[in-house]
Amino acid sequence: MKINTKQSRLIINILNILGIVGTVIFIIWAWRRNLFTDETVMKYYLGKFGPGAPLFFIIIQIIQTVVPIIPGALTIPLGIVVFGHVPGFFYNFIGIMIGSVMNYFLAKKYGRPLVRSLVSEKQYQKYIGKLESSEGFKKLFIGSMFFPVTPADFLCYLAGLSNMKFKTFMFALSAGKPFTLLSYSYGLLFIIRIFNTFI
């Protein structure tokens, strides 16, 4: 399958913008209805999704990991808010792990044209040179999995382009993702609580 990088990148950029706008609209809507601050309200809206709510959320996390449509930094804390601390953490973890593994194997199958079409040319050029050193990239990847501000999803694609073994990939992902999930989840929730004290 031949991938048109320019067209694919344009589509991704449009979807990314729509995803961000949609997420912001949802946050404003949820904020006005006290979804983030009132447990009763949260349970009311969660009940509307029924027993399929966790699966629906996991699918959203898989999609946002594979295709950069919705910012993961926003959807991750929402999982904690909507489902609670422990279930929300595991739903986040399951969705992002599945999506990250898909990134790895998609890159293995479709190669650089696919990866290049999913990110900006600037970001692609910034990181693609890291693959020249297998050991250097492995250290970069493992270290990046433990920090929340790194392009983790993109690096999972790069791992698929590299010589990194799948067991090494899974070890770094499984060990590092819990730290980043906790950072995103409780970091944003902390900001929300601080904001509530001033309104």
GROMACS .gro file of N, CA, C and O in nm, residues 68-151:
model
  336
   68PRO      N    1  -0.322   1.073   1.622
   68PRO     CA    2  -0.322   1.190   1.711
   68PRO      C    3  -0.439   1.284   1.685
   68PRO      O    4  -0.423   1.393   1.631
   69ILE      N    5  -0.559   1.238   1.725
   69ILE     CA    6  -0.678   1.318   1.703
   69ILE      C    7  -0.717   1.395   1.829
   69ILE      O    8  -0.747   1.513   1.825
   70ILE      N    9  -0.717   1.325   1.942
   70ILE     CA   10  -0.755   1.385   2.069
   70ILE      C   11  -0.632   1.385   2.160
   70ILE      O   12  -0.564   1.284   2.171
   71PRO      N   13  -0.601   1.496   2.226
   71PRO     CA   14  -0.485   1.501   2.314
   71PRO      C   15  -0.497   1.403   2.431
   71PRO      O   16  -0.592   1.409   2.508
   72GLY      N   17  -0.400   1.311   2.441
   72GLY     CA   18  -0.404   1.213   2.549
   72GLY      C   19  -0.394   1.276   2.686
   72GLY      O   20  -0.445   1.223   2.785
   73ALA      N   21  -0.328   1.392   2.694
   73ALA     CA   22  -0.312   1.460   2.823
   73ALA      C   23  -0.448   1.502   2.879
   73ALA      O   24  -0.460   1.527   3.000
   74LEU      N   25  -0.550   1.511   2.793
   74LEU     CA   26  -0.683   1.550   2.838
   74LEU      C   27  -0.772   1.428   2.864
   74LEU      O   28  -0.850   1.426   2.959
   75THR      N   29  -0.761   1.326   2.779
   75THR     CA   30  -0.846   1.209   2.796
   75THR      C   31  -0.803   1.123   2.915
   75THR      O   32  -0.886   1.058   2.978
   76ILE      N   33  -0.674   1.122   2.948
   76ILE     CA   34  -0.625   1.040   3.059
   76ILE      C   35  -0.688   1.081   3.193
   76ILE      O   36  -0.743   0.996   3.263
   77PRO      N   37  -0.682   1.209   3.232
   77PRO     CA   38  -0.746   1.246   3.359
   77PRO      C   39  -0.897   1.229   3.358
   77PRO      O   40  -0.958   1.207   3.462
   78LEU      N   41  -0.959   1.239   3.239
   78LEU     CA   42  -1.103   1.219   3.231
   78LEU      C   43  -1.141   1.077   3.274
   78LEU      O   44  -1.246   1.054   3.333
   79GLY      N   45  -1.054   0.982   3.244
   79GLY     CA   46  -1.080   0.844   3.285
   79GLY      C   47  -1.087   0.831   3.436
   79GLY      O   48  -1.172   0.759   3.490
   80ILE      N   49  -0.999   0.903   3.505
   80ILE     CA   50  -0.998   0.901   3.652
   80ILE      C   51  -1.123   0.968   3.706
   80ILE      O   52  -1.187   0.919   3.800
   81VAL      N   53  -1.160   1.081   3.645
   81VAL     CA   54  -1.276   1.157   3.692
   81VAL      C   55  -1.404   1.077   3.674
   81VAL      O   56  -1.488   1.069   3.763
   82VAL      N   57  -1.420   1.017   3.557
   82VAL     CA   58  -1.545   0.950   3.523
   82VAL      C   59  -1.560   0.814   3.592
   82VAL      O   60  -1.667   0.781   3.643
   83PHE      N   61  -1.452   0.736   3.595
   83PHE     CA   62  -1.463   0.599   3.645
   83PHE      C   63  -1.409   0.578   3.786
   83PHE      O   64  -1.429   0.472   3.844
   84GLY      N   65  -1.340   0.677   3.838
   84GLY     CA   66  -1.280   0.660   3.969
   84GLY      C   67  -1.132   0.629   3.957
   84GLY      O   68  -1.081   0.600   3.848
   85HIS      N   69  -1.061   0.635   4.067
   85HIS     CA   70  -0.915   0.627   4.066
   85HIS      C   71  -0.862   0.494   4.011
   85HIS      O   72  -0.786   0.491   3.914
   86VAL      N   73  -0.900   0.383   4.072
   86VAL     CA   74  -0.844   0.255   4.031
   86VAL      C   75  -0.899   0.207   3.897
   86VAL      O   76  -0.820   0.177   3.806
   87PRO      N   77  -1.032   0.202   3.877
   87PRO     CA   78  -1.083   0.159   3.745
   87PRO      C   79  -1.036   0.251   3.632
   87PRO      O   80  -0.998   0.204   3.525
   88GLY      N   81  -1.038   0.383   3.658
   88GLY     CA   82  -0.996   0.479   3.556
   88GLY      C   83  -0.852   0.458   3.515
   88GLY      O   84  -0.818   0.467   3.396
   89PHE      N   85  -0.766   0.431   3.613
   89PHE     CA   86  -0.625   0.406   3.583
   89PHE      C   87  -0.610   0.285   3.492
   89PHE      O   88  -0.537   0.289   3.392
   90PHE      N   89  -0.679   0.176   3.525
   90PHE     CA   90  -0.665   0.054   3.446
   90PHE      C   91  -0.728   0.066   3.307
   90PHE      O   92  -0.674   0.011   3.210
   91TYR      N   93  -0.837   0.139   3.294
   91TYR     CA   94  -0.896   0.159   3.162
   91TYR      C   95  -0.801   0.241   3.075
   91TYR      O   96  -0.785   0.215   2.955
   92ASN      N   97  -0.740   0.343   3.135
   92ASN     CA   98  -0.639   0.421   3.064
   92ASN      C   99  -0.522   0.332   3.021
   92ASN      O  100  -0.478   0.336   2.906
   93PHE      N  101  -0.473   0.254   3.115
   93PHE     CA  102  -0.356   0.169   3.091
   93PHE      C  103  -0.383   0.068   2.981
   93PHE      O  104  -0.301   0.052   2.889
   94ILE      N  105  -0.498   0.002   2.987
   94ILE     CA  106  -0.532  -0.099   2.886
   94ILE      C  107  -0.542  -0.036   2.747
   94ILE      O  108  -0.483  -0.086   2.651
   95GLY      N  109  -0.616   0.075   2.735
   95GLY     CA  110  -0.633   0.139   2.606
   95GLY      C  111  -0.503   0.188   2.546
   95GLY      O  112  -0.475   0.166   2.427
   96ILE      N  113  -0.421   0.253   2.628
   96ILE     CA  114  -0.295   0.309   2.577
   96ILE      C  115  -0.194   0.200   2.546
   96ILE      O  116  -0.118   0.210   2.449
   97MET      N  117  -0.192   0.093   2.625
   97MET     CA  118  -0.102  -0.017   2.597
   97MET      C  119  -0.137  -0.084   2.464
   97MET      O  120  -0.049  -0.111   2.381
   98ILE      N  121  -0.266  -0.108   2.442
   98ILE     CA  122  -0.309  -0.169   2.315
   98ILE      C  123  -0.272  -0.078   2.197
   98ILE      O  124  -0.217  -0.123   2.096
   99GLY      N  125  -0.300   0.052   2.212
   99GLY     CA  126  -0.268   0.147   2.106
   99GLY      C  127  -0.119   0.155   2.079
   99GLY      O  128  -0.076   0.162   1.963
  100SER      N  129  -0.039   0.152   2.184
  100SER     CA  130   0.108   0.161   2.168
  100SER      C  131   0.164   0.038   2.097
  100SER      O  132   0.253   0.049   2.013
  101VAL      N  133   0.111  -0.079   2.131
  101VAL     CA  134   0.154  -0.202   2.064
  101VAL      C  135   0.113  -0.197   1.916
  101VAL      O  136   0.189  -0.239   1.828
  102MET      N  137  -0.005  -0.144   1.889
  102MET     CA  138  -0.048  -0.128   1.750
  102MET      C  139   0.047  -0.035   1.675
  102MET      O  140   0.081  -0.061   1.558
  103ASN      N  141   0.091   0.073   1.738
  103ASN     CA  142   0.186   0.165   1.675
  103ASN      C  143   0.314   0.092   1.634
  103ASN      O  144   0.366   0.110   1.524
  104TYR      N  145   0.363   0.010   1.725
  104TYR     CA  146   0.487  -0.066   1.702
  104TYR      C  147   0.473  -0.155   1.578
  104TYR      O  148   0.559  -0.154   1.489
  105PHE      N  149   0.364  -0.230   1.571
  105PHE     CA  150   0.348  -0.325   1.460
  105PHE      C  151   0.304  -0.258   1.330
  105PHE      O  152   0.337  -0.306   1.221
  106LEU      N  153   0.231  -0.148   1.340
  106LEU     CA  154   0.197  -0.073   1.219
  106LEU      C  155   0.323  -0.019   1.153
  106LEU      O  156   0.335  -0.020   1.029
  107ALA      N  157   0.416   0.030   1.236
  107ALA     CA  158   0.543   0.081   1.181
  107ALA      C  159   0.624  -0.033   1.121
  107ALA      O  160   0.690  -0.015   1.018
  108LYS      N  161   0.621  -0.150   1.184
  108LYS     CA  162   0.692  -0.265   1.130
  108LYS      C  163   0.638  -0.303   0.992
  108LYS      O  164   0.715  -0.336   0.900
  109LYS      N  165   0.506  -0.294   0.976
  109LYS     CA  166   0.443  -0.339   0.852
  109LYS      C  167   0.452  -0.234   0.740
  109LYS      O  168   0.483  -0.266   0.626
  110TYR      N  169   0.426  -0.107   0.775
  110TYR     CA  170   0.414  -0.004   0.671
  110TYR      C  171   0.534   0.089   0.662
  110TYR      O  172   0.543   0.168   0.567
  111GLY      N  173   0.623   0.084   0.758
  111GLY     CA  174   0.749   0.155   0.748
  111GLY      C  175   0.742   0.306   0.764
  111GLY      O  176   0.645   0.362   0.814
  112ARG      N  177   0.845   0.372   0.716
  112ARG     CA  178   0.862   0.516   0.735
  112ARG      C  179   0.754   0.602   0.670
  112ARG      O  180   0.717   0.706   0.726
  113PRO      N  181   0.702   0.565   0.552
  113PRO     CA  182   0.597   0.650   0.493
  113PRO      C  183   0.477   0.670   0.585
  113PRO      O  184   0.423   0.781   0.595
  114LEU      N  185   0.434   0.565   0.655
  114LEU     CA  186   0.322   0.578   0.747
  114LEU      C  187   0.358   0.668   0.863
  114LEU      O  188   0.283   0.762   0.896
  115VAL      N  189   0.471   0.643   0.925
  115VAL     CA  190   0.513   0.721   1.041
  115VAL      C  191   0.530   0.867   1.003
  115VAL      O  192   0.487   0.958   1.077
  116ARG      N  193   0.587   0.892   0.889
  116ARG     CA  194   0.611   1.028   0.844
  116ARG      C  195   0.481   1.103   0.820
  116ARG      O  196   0.472   1.225   0.838
  117SER      N  197   0.377   1.030   0.778
  117SER     CA  198   0.249   1.093   0.747
  117SER      C  199   0.171   1.132   0.873
  117SER      O  200   0.077   1.210   0.865
  118LEU      N  201   0.209   1.077   0.987
  118LEU     CA  202   0.132   1.099   1.109
  118LEU      C  203   0.179   1.217   1.192
  118LEU      O  204   0.109   1.260   1.285
  119VAL      N  205   0.297   1.268   1.163
  119VAL     CA  206   0.352   1.379   1.243
  119VAL      C  207   0.402   1.489   1.152
  119VAL      O  208   0.411   1.472   1.030
  120SER      N  209   0.434   1.602   1.211
  120SER     CA  210   0.489   1.713   1.132
  120SER      C  211   0.628   1.677   1.082
  120SER      O  212   0.698   1.595   1.141
  121GLU      N  213   0.667   1.740   0.974
  121GLU     CA  214   0.799   1.715   0.918
  121GLU      C  215   0.908   1.754   1.017
  121GLU      O  216   1.012   1.686   1.027
  122LYS      N  217   0.885   1.859   1.093
  122LYS     CA  218   0.983   1.904   1.191
  122LYS      C  219   1.007   1.798   1.298
  122LYS      O  220   1.121   1.768   1.333
  123GLN      N  221   0.898   1.741   1.351
  123GLN     CA  222   0.913   1.640   1.454
  123GLN      C  223   0.975   1.513   1.397
  123GLN      O  224   1.059   1.449   1.462
  124TYR      N  225   0.935   1.478   1.277
  124TYR     CA  226   0.991   1.359   1.213
  124TYR      C  227   1.142   1.371   1.197
  124TYR      O  228   1.217   1.279   1.233
  125GLN      N  229   1.187   1.484   1.144
  125GLN     CA  230   1.330   1.505   1.122
  125GLN      C  231   1.407   1.514   1.254
  125GLN      O  232   1.524   1.477   1.260
  126LYS      N  233   1.341   1.563   1.357
  126LYS     CA  234   1.406   1.577   1.488
  126LYS      C  235   1.443   1.443   1.548
  126LYS      O  236   1.548   1.429   1.612
  127TYR      N  237   1.358   1.342   1.526
  127TYR     CA  238   1.377   1.214   1.594
  127TYR      C  239   1.424   1.100   1.504
  127TYR      O  240   1.480   1.003   1.553
  128ILE      N  241   1.403   1.109   1.373
  128ILE     CA  242   1.435   0.996   1.287
  128ILE      C  243   1.584   0.962   1.289
  128ILE      O  244   1.625   0.845   1.277
  129GLY      N  245   1.668   1.063   1.311
  129GLY     CA  246   1.812   1.040   1.317
  129GLY      C  247   1.854   0.958   1.438
  129GLY      O  248   1.963   0.900   1.439
  130LYS      N  249   1.768   0.952   1.538
  130LYS     CA  250   1.800   0.875   1.659
  130LYS      C  251   1.811   0.726   1.630
  130LYS      O  252   1.872   0.651   1.706
  131LEU      N  253   1.751   0.682   1.519
  131LEU     CA  254   1.753   0.540   1.486
  131LEU      C  255   1.889   0.493   1.437
  131LEU      O  256   1.913   0.372   1.427
  132GLU      N  257   1.979   0.587   1.407
  132GLU     CA  258   2.111   0.550   1.358
  132GLU      C  259   2.191   0.474   1.463
  132GLU      O  260   2.277   0.393   1.430
  133SER      N  261   2.163   0.500   1.589
  133SER     CA  262   2.229   0.429   1.698
  133SER      C  263   2.126   0.344   1.772
  133SER      O  264   2.040   0.397   1.842
  134SER      N  265   2.133   0.213   1.755
  134SER     CA  266   2.035   0.124   1.817
  134SER      C  267   2.036   0.136   1.968
  134SER      O  268   1.931   0.145   2.033
  135GLU      N  269   2.156   0.141   2.026
  135GLU     CA  270   2.168   0.150   2.171
  135GLU      C  271   2.122   0.287   2.220
  135GLU      O  272   2.057   0.298   2.324
  136GLY      N  273   2.156   0.391   2.144
  136GLY     CA  274   2.115   0.526   2.182
  136GLY      C  275   1.964   0.543   2.178
  136GLY      O  276   1.904   0.603   2.268
  137PHE      N  277   1.900   0.486   2.075
  137PHE     CA  278   1.755   0.497   2.066
  137PHE      C  279   1.688   0.417   2.178
  137PHE      O  280   1.586   0.460   2.233
  138LYS      N  281   1.745   0.301   2.210
  138LYS     CA  282   1.687   0.220   2.317
  138LYS      C  283   1.687   0.295   2.448
  138LYS      O  284   1.588   0.295   2.522
  139LYS      N  285   1.796   0.364   2.478
  139LYS     CA  286   1.805   0.443   2.601
  139LYS      C  287   1.705   0.559   2.598
  139LYS      O  288   1.640   0.589   2.698
  140LEU      N  289   1.694   0.625   2.480
  140LEU     CA  290   1.599   0.735   2.465
  140LEU      C  291   1.456   0.686   2.486
  140LEU      O  292   1.378   0.749   2.558
  141PHE      N  293   1.424   0.572   2.426
  141PHE     CA  294   1.288   0.519   2.434
  141PHE      C  295   1.253   0.481   2.578
  141PHE      O  296   1.147   0.519   2.629
  142ILE      N  297   1.341   0.407   2.642
  142ILE     CA  298   1.314   0.362   2.780
  142ILE      C  299   1.299   0.483   2.873
  142ILE      O  300   1.206   0.489   2.953
  143GLY      N  301   1.389   0.580   2.859
  143GLY     CA  302   1.381   0.698   2.943
  143GLY      C  303   1.255   0.779   2.918
  143GLY      O  304   1.192   0.828   3.013
  144SER      N  305   1.215   0.788   2.790
  144SER     CA  306   1.098   0.869   2.755
  144SER      C  307   0.968   0.811   2.807
  144SER      O  308   0.872   0.884   2.830
  145MET      N  309   0.963   0.680   2.824
  145MET     CA  310   0.841   0.617   2.872
  145MET      C  311   0.809   0.655   3.016
  145MET      O  312   0.695   0.638   3.062
  146PHE      N  313   0.908   0.708   3.088
  146PHE     CA  314   0.888   0.745   3.229
  146PHE      C  315   0.854   0.892   3.247
  146PHE      O  316   0.832   0.937   3.359
  147PHE      N  317   0.851   0.970   3.137
  147PHE     CA  318   0.826   1.113   3.148
  147PHE      C  319   0.703   1.152   3.067
  147PHE      O  320   0.687   1.110   2.951
  148PRO      N  321   0.613   1.232   3.126
  148PRO     CA  322   0.485   1.263   3.062
  148PRO      C  323   0.491   1.365   2.949
  148PRO      O  324   0.394   1.379   2.876
  149VAL      N  325   0.601   1.435   2.932
  149VAL     CA  326   0.605   1.542   2.832
  149VAL      C  327   0.675   1.501   2.703
  149VAL      O  328   0.702   1.583   2.617
  150THR      N  329   0.704   1.373   2.688
  150THR     CA  330   0.770   1.325   2.567
  150THR      C  331   0.667   1.276   2.465
  150THR      O  332   0.556   1.239   2.502
  151PRO      N  333   0.703   1.276   2.336
  151PRO     CA  334   0.609   1.226   2.232
  151PRO      C  335   0.605   1.074   2.232
  151PRO      O  336   0.653   1.008   2.139
   0.00000   0.00000   0.00000
